[in-house]
Short mmCIF file of C-alpha atoms and ligand atoms in Angstrom, two decimals:
data_model
loop_
_atom_site.label_atom_id
_atom_site.label_comp_id
_atom_site.label_asym_id
_atom_site.label_seq_id
_atom_site.Cartn_x
_atom_site.Cartn_y
_atom_site.Cartn_z
CA UNK A 1 13.19 -81.27 -134.55
CA UNK A 2 13.79 -80.75 -130.80
CA UNK A 3 12.03 -79.11 -127.89
CA UNK A 4 12.15 -75.34 -128.19
CA UNK A 5 13.81 -73.47 -125.36
CA UNK A 6 14.06 -69.83 -124.47
CA UNK A 7 17.55 -68.42 -124.79
CA UNK A 8 19.29 -66.62 -121.93
CA UNK A 9 19.39 -63.09 -123.25
CA UNK A 10 22.02 -61.95 -120.74
CA UNK A 11 24.81 -64.13 -122.16
CA UNK A 12 27.39 -61.99 -123.90
CA UNK A 13 30.19 -63.00 -126.24
CA UNK A 14 33.63 -63.35 -124.65
CA UNK A 15 37.11 -62.46 -125.83
CA UNK A 16 39.25 -65.56 -126.22
CA UNK A 17 42.73 -66.04 -124.80
CA UNK A 18 44.88 -69.15 -125.06
CA UNK A 19 44.77 -71.54 -122.13
CA UNK A 20 48.28 -72.79 -121.42
CA UNK A 21 49.50 -74.59 -118.31
CA UNK A 22 46.35 -73.74 -116.38
CA UNK A 23 46.38 -69.99 -117.19
CA UNK A 24 44.63 -67.79 -119.71
CA UNK A 25 47.30 -65.93 -121.67
CA UNK A 26 47.46 -63.60 -124.68
CA UNK A 27 49.76 -64.26 -127.62
CA UNK A 28 53.37 -63.38 -126.89
CA UNK A 29 53.29 -60.67 -129.58
CA UNK A 30 49.75 -59.59 -128.62
CA UNK A 31 48.36 -60.63 -131.99
CA UNK A 32 44.58 -61.10 -132.25
CA UNK A 33 41.86 -61.61 -134.83
CA UNK A 34 38.18 -60.68 -134.83
CA UNK A 35 35.33 -62.99 -133.89
CA UNK A 36 32.21 -62.33 -135.96
CA UNK A 37 28.61 -63.29 -135.20
CA UNK A 38 27.36 -64.94 -138.41
CA UNK A 39 23.77 -63.97 -137.66
CA UNK A 40 24.61 -60.24 -137.77
CA UNK A 41 27.93 -60.06 -139.58
CA UNK A 42 29.17 -57.95 -136.68
CA UNK A 43 32.34 -58.27 -134.64
CA UNK A 44 31.54 -59.66 -131.19
CA UNK A 45 34.98 -60.13 -129.74
CA UNK A 46 38.64 -60.72 -130.29
CA UNK A 47 40.63 -63.92 -130.26
CA UNK A 48 44.30 -64.36 -129.42
CA UNK A 49 46.16 -65.52 -132.52
CA UNK A 50 48.69 -68.17 -131.66
CA UNK A 51 51.53 -69.53 -133.73
CA UNK A 52 54.72 -71.52 -133.29
CA UNK A 53 55.72 -69.94 -129.99
CA UNK A 54 52.37 -70.39 -128.24
CA UNK A 55 52.07 -73.96 -129.53
CA UNK A 56 55.57 -74.63 -128.27
CA UNK A 57 54.68 -73.36 -124.79
CA UNK A 58 51.50 -75.45 -124.79
CA UNK A 59 53.34 -78.58 -125.91
CA UNK A 60 56.03 -78.06 -123.26
CA UNK A 61 53.33 -77.71 -120.60
CA UNK A 62 51.55 -80.81 -121.86
CA UNK A 63 54.76 -82.83 -121.91
CA UNK A 64 55.64 -81.78 -118.36
CA UNK A 65 52.11 -82.58 -117.19
CA UNK A 66 52.36 -86.11 -118.59
CA UNK A 67 54.65 -87.01 -115.72
CA UNK A 68 53.05 -84.86 -113.04
CA UNK A 69 50.02 -85.43 -110.78
CA UNK A 70 48.00 -86.62 -113.80
CA UNK A 71 50.20 -89.70 -114.15
CA UNK A 72 50.01 -90.48 -110.45
CA UNK A 73 46.23 -90.09 -110.23
CA UNK A 74 44.38 -93.38 -109.68
CA UNK A 75 41.98 -94.50 -112.38
CA UNK A 76 39.11 -93.89 -109.96
CA UNK A 77 40.17 -90.30 -109.38
CA UNK A 78 40.69 -89.73 -113.10
CA UNK A 79 37.21 -91.07 -113.79
CA UNK A 80 35.78 -88.71 -111.14
CA UNK A 81 37.59 -85.69 -112.63
CA UNK A 82 36.46 -86.51 -116.17
CA UNK A 83 32.87 -87.08 -115.05
CA UNK A 84 33.00 -83.75 -113.20
CA UNK A 85 33.90 -81.93 -116.44
CA UNK A 86 30.66 -83.31 -117.88
CA UNK A 87 28.73 -82.25 -114.78
CA UNK A 88 30.01 -78.67 -114.97
CA UNK A 89 29.20 -78.48 -118.68
CA UNK A 90 25.61 -79.40 -117.78
CA UNK A 91 25.55 -76.85 -114.95
CA UNK A 92 26.69 -74.18 -117.44
CA UNK A 93 24.59 -75.53 -120.33
CA UNK A 94 22.61 -72.41 -121.21
CA UNK A 95 25.65 -70.14 -121.12
CA UNK A 96 27.66 -72.53 -123.30
CA UNK A 97 24.74 -73.05 -125.68
CA UNK A 98 24.34 -69.30 -126.07
CA UNK A 99 28.06 -68.87 -126.83
CA UNK A 100 27.89 -71.74 -129.33
CA UNK A 101 24.96 -70.13 -131.12
CA UNK A 102 26.63 -66.70 -131.14
CA UNK A 103 29.73 -68.28 -132.69
CA UNK A 104 28.18 -70.65 -135.21
CA UNK A 105 24.81 -69.09 -136.06
CA UNK A 106 23.01 -72.32 -135.16
CA UNK A 107 19.64 -72.16 -133.37
CA UNK A 108 19.88 -71.93 -129.59
CA UNK A 109 17.40 -74.79 -129.18
CA UNK A 110 19.81 -76.99 -131.13
CA UNK A 111 22.93 -76.06 -129.18
CA UNK A 112 21.09 -76.38 -125.87
CA UNK A 113 19.39 -79.68 -126.69
CA UNK A 114 22.14 -81.44 -128.69
CA UNK A 115 25.57 -79.78 -128.83
CA UNK A 116 26.08 -78.98 -125.17
CA UNK A 117 24.36 -81.97 -123.49
CA UNK A 118 26.17 -84.29 -125.91
CA UNK A 119 29.47 -82.60 -125.03
CA UNK A 120 28.81 -83.36 -121.36
CA UNK A 121 27.79 -86.91 -122.19
CA UNK A 122 31.07 -87.46 -124.06
CA UNK A 123 32.90 -87.01 -120.73
CA UNK A 124 30.43 -89.16 -118.79
CA UNK A 125 30.53 -91.88 -121.44
CA UNK A 126 34.31 -92.20 -121.75
CA UNK A 127 34.84 -91.94 -117.98
CA UNK A 128 32.40 -94.80 -117.46
CA UNK A 129 33.90 -96.78 -120.33
CA UNK A 130 37.30 -96.62 -118.66
CA UNK A 131 35.98 -98.67 -115.74
CA UNK A 132 35.42 -101.73 -117.87
CA UNK A 133 38.40 -101.31 -120.18
CA UNK A 134 40.62 -104.37 -120.41
CA UNK A 135 43.41 -105.64 -122.62
CA UNK A 136 44.29 -108.95 -124.28
CA UNK A 137 45.91 -112.00 -122.69
CA UNK A 138 47.01 -115.16 -124.52
CA UNK A 139 48.43 -118.31 -123.03
CA UNK A 140 50.86 -120.38 -125.16
CA UNK A 141 50.18 -123.85 -123.75
CA UNK A 142 52.50 -124.25 -120.74
CA UNK A 143 55.28 -122.32 -122.45
CA UNK A 144 54.42 -118.70 -121.91
CA UNK A 145 51.73 -116.20 -121.14
CA UNK A 146 51.23 -112.91 -122.99
CA UNK A 147 49.36 -109.92 -121.75
CA UNK A 148 49.14 -106.38 -122.99
CA UNK A 149 49.36 -103.24 -120.93
CA UNK A 150 47.91 -99.94 -122.00
CA UNK A 151 49.64 -96.57 -121.58
CA UNK A 152 49.05 -93.09 -122.91
CA UNK A 153 50.36 -92.13 -126.33
CA UNK A 154 51.71 -88.88 -124.89
CA UNK A 155 50.93 -85.34 -126.01
CA UNK A 156 48.06 -85.33 -128.48
CA UNK A 157 47.08 -82.47 -130.77
CA UNK A 158 43.31 -82.18 -131.25
CA UNK A 159 42.31 -80.08 -134.27
CA UNK A 160 38.66 -79.25 -134.72
CA UNK A 161 36.18 -77.81 -137.22
CA UNK A 162 33.54 -75.13 -136.64
CA UNK A 163 30.28 -76.97 -137.26
CA UNK A 164 29.84 -78.73 -133.89
CA UNK A 165 32.58 -76.95 -131.96
CA UNK A 166 32.28 -78.23 -128.39
CA UNK A 167 30.65 -81.53 -129.27
CA UNK A 168 33.45 -82.63 -131.61
CA UNK A 169 36.21 -81.25 -129.44
CA UNK A 170 34.95 -83.16 -126.39
CA UNK A 171 34.42 -86.30 -128.50
CA UNK A 172 38.22 -86.25 -128.83
CA UNK A 173 39.25 -84.74 -125.49
CA UNK A 174 37.23 -87.11 -123.28
CA UNK A 175 38.84 -90.39 -124.48
CA UNK A 176 42.22 -88.62 -124.81
CA UNK A 177 42.09 -87.77 -121.09
CA UNK A 178 40.52 -91.07 -120.06
CA UNK A 179 43.50 -92.85 -121.62
CA UNK A 180 45.87 -90.70 -119.56
CA UNK A 181 47.22 -88.41 -122.28
CA UNK A 182 47.69 -84.68 -122.20
CA UNK A 183 46.33 -82.47 -124.95
CA UNK A 184 46.83 -79.33 -126.97
CA UNK A 185 43.56 -78.25 -128.57
CA UNK A 186 43.33 -76.10 -131.67
CA UNK A 187 39.70 -75.00 -131.99
CA UNK A 188 38.38 -73.75 -135.31
CA UNK A 189 39.20 -70.08 -135.77
CA UNK A 190 35.55 -69.27 -136.54
CA UNK A 191 34.18 -70.75 -133.30
CA UNK A 192 36.59 -70.24 -130.40
CA UNK A 193 34.30 -69.36 -127.47
CA UNK A 194 33.09 -72.63 -125.94
CA UNK A 195 36.57 -74.14 -126.24
CA UNK A 196 37.91 -71.18 -124.31
CA UNK A 197 35.43 -71.71 -121.48
CA UNK A 198 36.32 -75.41 -121.43
CA UNK A 199 39.76 -74.50 -120.06
CA UNK A 200 38.19 -73.04 -116.93
CA UNK A 201 35.77 -75.96 -116.65
CA UNK A 202 38.63 -78.46 -116.78
CA UNK A 203 40.46 -76.55 -114.07
CA UNK A 204 37.32 -76.38 -111.88
CA UNK A 205 36.83 -80.12 -112.35
CA UNK A 206 40.30 -80.82 -110.98
CA UNK A 207 42.30 -81.41 -114.15
CA UNK A 208 45.92 -80.59 -113.22
CA UNK A 209 47.58 -77.64 -114.94
CA UNK A 210 49.14 -78.43 -118.30
CA UNK A 211 46.99 -81.49 -119.00
CA UNK A 212 44.61 -79.53 -121.24
CA UNK A 213 45.95 -76.60 -123.26
CA UNK A 214 44.16 -74.53 -125.86
CA UNK A 215 45.85 -72.48 -128.57
CA UNK A 216 43.74 -70.36 -130.89
CA UNK A 217 44.71 -69.49 -134.42
CA UNK A 218 44.39 -70.47 -138.04
CA UNK A 219 45.58 -73.51 -139.97
CA UNK A 220 48.41 -72.89 -142.43
CA UNK A 221 51.41 -70.92 -141.10
CA UNK A 222 49.63 -70.58 -137.78
CA UNK A 223 48.70 -72.59 -134.68
CA UNK A 224 47.34 -75.52 -136.74
CA UNK A 225 50.45 -76.20 -138.78
CA UNK A 226 52.71 -75.51 -135.77
CA UNK A 227 50.92 -78.29 -133.90
CA UNK A 228 51.10 -80.81 -136.73
CA UNK A 229 54.79 -80.09 -137.27
CA UNK A 230 55.83 -80.08 -133.61
CA UNK A 231 58.36 -82.83 -132.86
CA UNK A 232 57.08 -83.34 -129.29
CA UNK A 233 53.50 -84.03 -130.32
CA UNK A 234 52.95 -87.78 -130.52
CA UNK A 235 49.60 -87.95 -132.25
CA UNK A 236 47.07 -85.77 -134.05
CA UNK A 237 43.35 -86.32 -134.06
CA UNK A 238 41.87 -84.16 -136.80
CA UNK A 239 38.31 -83.48 -137.91
CA UNK A 240 37.85 -81.24 -140.90
CA UNK A 241 38.08 -81.10 -144.65
CA UNK A 242 39.62 -83.88 -146.70
CA UNK A 243 41.97 -81.39 -148.41
CA UNK A 244 43.25 -80.20 -145.00
CA UNK A 245 43.72 -83.82 -143.96
CA UNK A 246 46.08 -84.34 -146.89
CA UNK A 247 48.19 -81.33 -145.87
CA UNK A 248 48.32 -82.44 -142.23
CA UNK A 249 49.35 -85.95 -143.24
CA UNK A 250 52.32 -84.57 -145.16
CA UNK A 251 53.33 -82.35 -142.20
CA UNK A 252 52.90 -85.14 -139.64
CA UNK A 253 54.92 -87.57 -141.77
CA UNK A 254 58.14 -85.74 -140.88
CA UNK A 255 57.86 -86.88 -137.27
CA UNK A 256 55.74 -89.97 -138.01
CA UNK A 257 52.81 -88.97 -135.82
CA UNK A 258 49.90 -91.28 -135.21
CA UNK A 259 46.85 -89.88 -137.04
CA UNK A 260 43.10 -90.16 -136.63
CA UNK A 261 41.00 -88.55 -139.34
CA UNK A 262 37.32 -87.65 -139.56
CA UNK A 263 36.94 -85.87 -142.89
CA UNK A 264 34.33 -84.70 -145.35
CA UNK A 265 31.38 -86.52 -146.84
CA UNK A 266 28.83 -86.43 -149.64
CA UNK A 267 26.41 -88.82 -148.12
CA UNK A 268 23.65 -90.65 -150.02
CA UNK A 269 20.11 -90.87 -148.67
CA UNK A 270 18.47 -93.78 -150.54
CA UNK A 271 14.70 -93.96 -150.46
CA UNK A 272 12.94 -97.08 -151.75
CA UNK A 273 9.26 -97.00 -152.72
CA UNK A 274 8.28 -99.46 -149.99
CA UNK A 275 9.36 -97.12 -147.15
CA UNK A 276 7.02 -95.09 -144.98
CA UNK A 277 7.14 -91.80 -146.86
CA UNK A 278 5.91 -89.57 -144.04
CA UNK A 279 8.60 -90.92 -141.72
CA UNK A 280 11.17 -90.56 -144.52
CA UNK A 281 10.28 -86.93 -145.11
CA UNK A 282 10.40 -85.89 -141.45
CA UNK A 283 13.85 -87.43 -141.00
CA UNK A 284 15.07 -86.27 -144.41
CA UNK A 285 14.24 -82.67 -143.42
CA UNK A 286 16.70 -83.10 -140.55
CA UNK A 287 19.34 -85.03 -142.48
CA UNK A 288 19.25 -82.33 -145.16
CA UNK A 289 18.94 -79.09 -143.24
CA UNK A 290 19.56 -79.40 -139.51
CA UNK A 291 22.42 -77.16 -138.36
CA UNK A 292 22.05 -75.36 -141.74
CA UNK A 293 23.20 -78.58 -143.44
CA UNK A 294 26.58 -78.06 -141.79
CA UNK A 295 26.89 -81.58 -140.39
CA UNK A 296 29.40 -83.97 -141.93
CA UNK A 297 26.74 -86.70 -141.78
CA UNK A 298 24.06 -84.74 -143.65
CA UNK A 299 22.54 -86.68 -146.55
CA UNK A 300 23.08 -84.21 -149.37
CA UNK A 301 22.51 -86.65 -152.26
CA UNK A 302 18.93 -87.89 -152.10
CA UNK A 303 18.04 -90.83 -154.37
CA UNK A 304 14.35 -91.70 -154.65
CA UNK A 305 12.84 -94.74 -156.40
CA UNK A 306 11.06 -93.43 -159.48
CA UNK A 307 7.57 -94.69 -158.60
CA UNK A 308 7.45 -92.39 -155.52
CA UNK A 309 9.74 -89.64 -156.83
CA UNK A 310 6.98 -87.11 -157.61
CA UNK A 311 5.09 -87.84 -154.43
CA UNK A 312 8.25 -87.49 -152.37
CA UNK A 313 9.22 -84.21 -154.01
CA UNK A 314 5.78 -82.64 -153.57
CA UNK A 315 5.74 -83.35 -149.86
CA UNK A 316 9.43 -82.69 -149.26
CA UNK A 317 9.33 -79.30 -150.98
CA UNK A 318 6.17 -78.29 -149.10
CA UNK A 319 7.66 -79.23 -145.71
CA UNK A 320 10.97 -77.52 -146.55
CA UNK A 321 9.16 -74.27 -147.34
CA UNK A 322 7.73 -74.33 -143.81
CA UNK A 323 11.19 -74.30 -142.15
CA UNK A 324 11.71 -70.91 -140.55
CA UNK A 325 15.11 -69.36 -141.26
CA UNK A 326 16.22 -66.60 -138.93
CA UNK A 327 17.57 -65.36 -135.61
CA UNK A 328 19.26 -68.28 -133.82
CA UNK A 329 17.78 -67.05 -130.53
CA UNK A 330 14.18 -66.97 -131.75
CA UNK A 331 12.51 -70.23 -130.63
CA UNK A 332 10.57 -70.39 -133.93
CA UNK A 333 13.79 -70.61 -135.94
CA UNK A 334 14.61 -73.98 -137.44
CA UNK A 335 17.57 -72.87 -139.55
CA UNK A 336 20.08 -70.25 -138.42
CA UNK A 337 22.92 -68.53 -140.25
CA UNK A 338 25.78 -70.13 -142.16
CA UNK A 339 29.00 -69.88 -140.22
CA UNK A 340 30.77 -67.11 -142.15
CA UNK A 341 30.60 -64.84 -145.14
CA UNK A 342 33.24 -66.91 -146.91
CA UNK A 343 31.23 -70.08 -146.37
CA UNK A 344 28.03 -68.32 -147.47
CA UNK A 345 29.78 -67.32 -150.72
CA UNK A 346 30.99 -70.87 -151.22
CA UNK A 347 27.55 -72.42 -150.70
CA UNK A 348 25.72 -69.88 -152.86
CA UNK A 349 28.47 -70.38 -155.46
CA UNK A 350 27.38 -74.01 -155.68
CA UNK A 351 23.77 -72.91 -156.19
CA UNK A 352 24.89 -70.75 -159.13
CA UNK A 353 26.91 -73.68 -160.44
CA UNK A 354 23.84 -75.92 -160.19
CA UNK A 355 21.99 -73.52 -162.51
CA UNK A 356 24.89 -73.60 -164.97
CA UNK A 357 24.95 -77.39 -164.81
CA UNK A 358 21.27 -77.50 -165.82
CA UNK A 359 19.74 -77.94 -162.39
CA UNK A 360 16.31 -76.68 -161.43
CA UNK A 361 15.83 -75.12 -157.99
CA UNK A 362 12.50 -76.29 -156.56
CA UNK A 363 12.74 -74.18 -153.43
CA UNK A 364 15.31 -71.96 -151.73
CA UNK A 365 18.52 -70.79 -153.31
CA UNK A 366 18.19 -67.26 -151.95
CA UNK A 367 18.70 -65.10 -148.90
CA UNK A 368 15.36 -65.05 -147.06
CA UNK A 369 13.39 -61.83 -147.35
CA UNK A 370 13.89 -59.39 -144.49
CA UNK A 371 17.21 -60.90 -143.39
CA UNK A 372 19.60 -58.39 -144.86
CA UNK A 373 22.39 -58.83 -142.36
CA UNK A 374 24.13 -62.08 -141.50
CA UNK A 375 24.71 -65.14 -143.63
CA UNK A 376 21.24 -66.61 -144.00
CA UNK A 377 20.21 -68.90 -146.83
CA UNK A 378 16.91 -70.61 -147.57
CA UNK A 379 17.02 -74.43 -147.52
CA UNK A 380 17.51 -75.43 -151.13
CA UNK A 381 16.32 -78.44 -153.15
CA UNK A 382 17.81 -79.01 -156.59
CA UNK A 383 16.68 -81.51 -159.24
CA UNK A 384 17.70 -82.19 -162.83
CA UNK A 385 21.38 -82.92 -162.14
CA UNK A 386 23.19 -86.20 -162.62
CA UNK A 387 26.29 -87.88 -161.23
CA UNK A 388 28.61 -86.05 -163.62
CA UNK A 389 27.75 -82.66 -162.09
CA UNK A 390 30.09 -81.04 -159.56
CA UNK A 391 27.13 -80.10 -157.37
CA UNK A 392 26.35 -83.83 -157.02
CA UNK A 393 29.98 -84.83 -156.50
CA UNK A 394 31.47 -82.19 -154.22
CA UNK A 395 30.79 -81.54 -150.55
CA UNK A 396 28.82 -78.29 -150.21
CA UNK A 397 28.32 -78.37 -146.42
CA UNK A 398 25.26 -76.13 -146.42
CA UNK A 399 21.46 -76.38 -146.63
CA UNK A 400 21.54 -77.65 -150.22
CA UNK A 401 20.47 -81.09 -151.45
CA UNK A 402 20.08 -82.71 -154.85
CA UNK A 403 17.27 -85.18 -155.52
CA UNK A 404 17.72 -87.81 -158.24
CA UNK A 405 15.31 -90.63 -159.26
CA UNK A 406 16.47 -94.24 -159.67
CA UNK A 407 14.97 -97.41 -161.11
CA UNK A 408 16.88 -100.37 -159.71
CA UNK A 409 18.74 -101.38 -156.57
CA UNK A 410 21.95 -102.04 -158.56
CA UNK A 411 21.79 -98.63 -160.18
CA UNK A 412 21.34 -96.73 -156.92
CA UNK A 413 24.16 -98.63 -155.21
CA UNK A 414 26.41 -97.78 -158.13
CA UNK A 415 25.44 -94.09 -157.97
CA UNK A 416 25.75 -93.93 -154.18
CA UNK A 417 29.28 -95.34 -154.33
CA UNK A 418 30.36 -93.12 -157.21
CA UNK A 419 32.32 -90.72 -154.99
CA UNK A 420 35.70 -90.58 -153.33
CA UNK A 421 33.92 -89.97 -150.02
CA UNK A 422 32.58 -92.77 -147.80
CA UNK A 423 31.37 -91.30 -144.54
CA UNK A 424 27.71 -92.20 -144.00
CA UNK A 425 24.52 -93.30 -145.76
CA UNK A 426 20.84 -93.71 -144.97
CA UNK A 427 18.71 -96.42 -146.57
CA UNK A 428 14.93 -96.31 -146.35
CA UNK A 429 13.05 -99.56 -146.98
CA UNK A 430 10.68 -101.90 -145.19
CA UNK A 431 12.12 -104.93 -147.01
CA UNK A 432 14.39 -106.57 -144.44
CA UNK A 433 16.45 -108.52 -146.92
CA UNK A 434 16.99 -105.52 -149.12
CA UNK A 435 18.06 -103.44 -146.12
CA UNK A 436 20.86 -105.88 -145.27
CA UNK A 437 21.79 -106.47 -148.91
CA UNK A 438 22.10 -102.80 -149.80
CA UNK A 439 23.75 -101.78 -146.51
CA UNK A 440 26.53 -104.30 -147.05
CA UNK A 441 27.28 -102.86 -150.47
CA UNK A 442 27.30 -99.15 -149.67
CA UNK A 443 30.84 -97.87 -149.23
CA UNK A 444 30.46 -95.87 -146.03
CA UNK A 445 31.66 -96.21 -142.45
CA UNK A 446 28.28 -95.35 -140.90
CA UNK A 447 25.08 -96.73 -142.42
CA UNK A 448 21.61 -96.11 -141.07
CA UNK A 449 18.50 -98.03 -142.06
CA UNK A 450 15.20 -96.19 -141.60
CA UNK A 451 16.82 -93.51 -139.45
CA UNK A 452 19.59 -90.90 -139.35
CA UNK A 453 22.00 -89.57 -136.70
CA UNK A 454 21.03 -92.25 -134.19
CA UNK A 455 24.26 -92.74 -132.26
CA UNK A 456 25.45 -95.27 -129.73
CA UNK A 457 28.85 -93.99 -128.60
CA UNK A 458 30.20 -97.54 -128.30
CA UNK A 459 29.94 -98.12 -132.06
CA UNK A 460 32.73 -97.44 -134.58
CA UNK A 461 32.38 -93.94 -136.03
CA UNK A 462 34.36 -92.84 -139.06
CA UNK A 463 34.67 -92.81 -142.80
CA UNK A 464 35.95 -94.99 -145.62
CA UNK A 465 37.83 -93.83 -148.71
CA UNK A 466 38.73 -90.12 -148.43
CA UNK A 467 36.30 -89.54 -145.55
CA UNK A 468 38.67 -90.66 -142.86
CA UNK A 469 41.26 -92.91 -141.35
CA UNK A 470 40.49 -94.98 -138.28
CA UNK A 471 37.39 -94.99 -136.13
CA UNK A 472 36.31 -93.11 -133.02
CA UNK A 473 33.85 -94.29 -130.37
CA UNK A 474 34.07 -96.70 -127.42
CA UNK A 475 36.99 -99.10 -127.73
CA UNK A 476 38.05 -97.54 -131.04
CA UNK A 477 38.86 -94.22 -129.39
CA UNK A 478 40.86 -95.97 -126.67
CA UNK A 479 42.83 -97.86 -129.33
CA UNK A 480 43.89 -94.55 -130.84
CA UNK A 481 44.69 -92.81 -127.57
CA UNK A 482 46.69 -95.67 -126.03
CA UNK A 483 49.91 -97.50 -126.72
CA UNK A 484 49.77 -101.23 -126.12
CA UNK A 485 52.84 -103.11 -125.00
CA UNK A 486 52.76 -106.91 -125.06
CA UNK A 487 54.54 -108.62 -122.18
CA UNK A 488 55.52 -112.23 -122.83
CA UNK A 489 56.51 -114.28 -119.79
CA UNK A 490 58.11 -117.69 -120.20
CA UNK A 491 56.56 -120.07 -117.70
P1 NAD B 501 38.99 -77.26 -142.16
O1 NAD B 501 39.72 -78.47 -142.63
O2 NAD B 501 39.06 -76.03 -142.96
O3 NAD B 501 39.49 -76.85 -140.70
C1 NAD B 501 39.44 -77.74 -139.62
C2 NAD B 501 40.49 -77.35 -138.61
O4 NAD B 501 41.77 -77.56 -139.19
C3 NAD B 501 40.45 -75.89 -138.19
O5 NAD B 501 40.74 -75.81 -136.81
C4 NAD B 501 41.56 -75.26 -139.02
O6 NAD B 501 42.13 -74.11 -138.44
C5 NAD B 501 42.57 -76.39 -139.05
N1 NAD B 501 43.50 -76.34 -140.18
C6 NAD B 501 43.26 -75.84 -141.42
N2 NAD B 501 44.38 -75.96 -142.18
C7 NAD B 501 45.33 -76.54 -141.40
C8 NAD B 501 46.68 -76.92 -141.60
N3 NAD B 501 47.29 -76.73 -142.76
N4 NAD B 501 47.35 -77.49 -140.57
C9 NAD B 501 46.74 -77.71 -139.39
N5 NAD B 501 45.46 -77.36 -139.13
C10 NAD B 501 44.75 -76.79 -140.13
O7 NAD B 501 37.49 -77.74 -141.94
P2 NAD B 501 36.25 -76.85 -141.53
O8 NAD B 501 35.88 -76.00 -142.69
O9 NAD B 501 36.53 -76.21 -140.21
O10 NAD B 501 35.15 -77.96 -141.27
C11 NAD B 501 34.30 -78.46 -142.26
C12 NAD B 501 34.78 -79.83 -142.72
O11 NAD B 501 34.86 -80.72 -141.62
C13 NAD B 501 33.82 -80.47 -143.71
O12 NAD B 501 34.57 -81.07 -144.74
C14 NAD B 501 33.15 -81.55 -142.87
O13 NAD B 501 32.63 -82.64 -143.59
C15 NAD B 501 34.26 -81.96 -141.96
N6 NAD B 501 33.76 -82.63 -140.77
C16 NAD B 501 33.90 -83.99 -140.66
C17 NAD B 501 33.39 -84.66 -139.55
C18 NAD B 501 33.53 -86.14 -139.41
O14 NAD B 501 33.26 -86.65 -138.32
N7 NAD B 501 33.94 -86.86 -140.43
C19 NAD B 501 32.73 -83.93 -138.56
C20 NAD B 501 32.58 -82.55 -138.72
C21 NAD B 501 33.10 -81.90 -139.82
#
């Protein structure tokens, strides 16, 4: 996986306040909820619980800031401020990575080598992208000339999940700021710490007060729904579950907000017999189990061509058994804890369901020996299920994969597409023509051939079907975060 790094043992969990108009503030009624470390099950801090009133204050601050120094700042200065946020994230990398691991249960080597550096890079990337950003111009013979100008959408609500807390939040915030908007962030209730620190980082980088606001809380009847219902919020960018997306769409419809959605997935990993099996297995270990399988892009449905099915399973099971599950701060650990007790119950519930549906568990399915506290689960491989089973159809979002053999290209395409999700897919083959042919028929927004999770931030990122609406990345993010006005001049 990645280079192992020693964790800073001195980093302690923090209590989380809201960040509104450049100040850290408690809830008006003093309400809080507990923050729990998933690796121990113990309370590590408290989090301010916001609702309508705190969201209202944050939205007011964001609206005021739209027309303040932020608006007057030159593009060059804005680029410098946004780049500086990335720089400070890198300067504080180990501290942020430790907080991320305390919150999520993910290994420290993962948060320090992927989550936090990628969060910094999101700011560097979108700041740099802004330099070359243009618009359209069309001449109508000698009659008229059209050109478009770009302006901010306004106040944008950014609602985030818990699996890659700072990475996904910054993936939204960086282009949102680059396009000149102001933001109200609603971090996931399970993972509030790095978002909280981001307020201070933005301030230190020179972001004017009110441009970035953070309100903690839950979804329904809490900060989340208050944000989606607020009449002065112009757009919502949401990453989370498909079912939540449906609720938010209904709430946002009342004020016709612009929406960007990155939702759930049940991604196929299609392995043809002509692929390099050793390479397949090393990457499939990651695409199945990295971050405890809590990545929306994880390939949880593995389809293997029948002639190499047994060989694949033998090697895949053996390598999976070698993955060390345990303390996120132990450098030997490959798989940390699931994010919460509730999620642990949900994932293990699917393992029980797999047994009822006739599945056979080849490895995993249990809490590892000696890890009595925290929400640890062995990486789990299930066979013997078919496309009619719920375990094959529904997103589990944990270290659980199903492996199913196939005989023909047509059959595997049909199975891969037999889902209402359409986020990502991996195809493994050394046959060039087949790679193109199959990729064009798989219903997913992100398709990898002979790899997984390889990302160029300029490319369109997002899902088809019920996995999302719109795309993020490069130009696509700027399209969402800007309003275009066409100006037509008669010559
Ligand atoms: P979730 O939908 O439960 O919560 C996401 C966020 O929405 C949280 O901040 C939550 O408080 C908020 N929320 C919940 N109900 C709300 C409501 N009624 N109104 C407003 N806000 C509300 O998702 P989760 O469990 O945090 O995250 C896991 C899900 O996210 C999985 O389905 C995963 O596939 C998906 N995900 C998708 C992508 C992607 O890029 N497509 C990336 C990461 C995660």
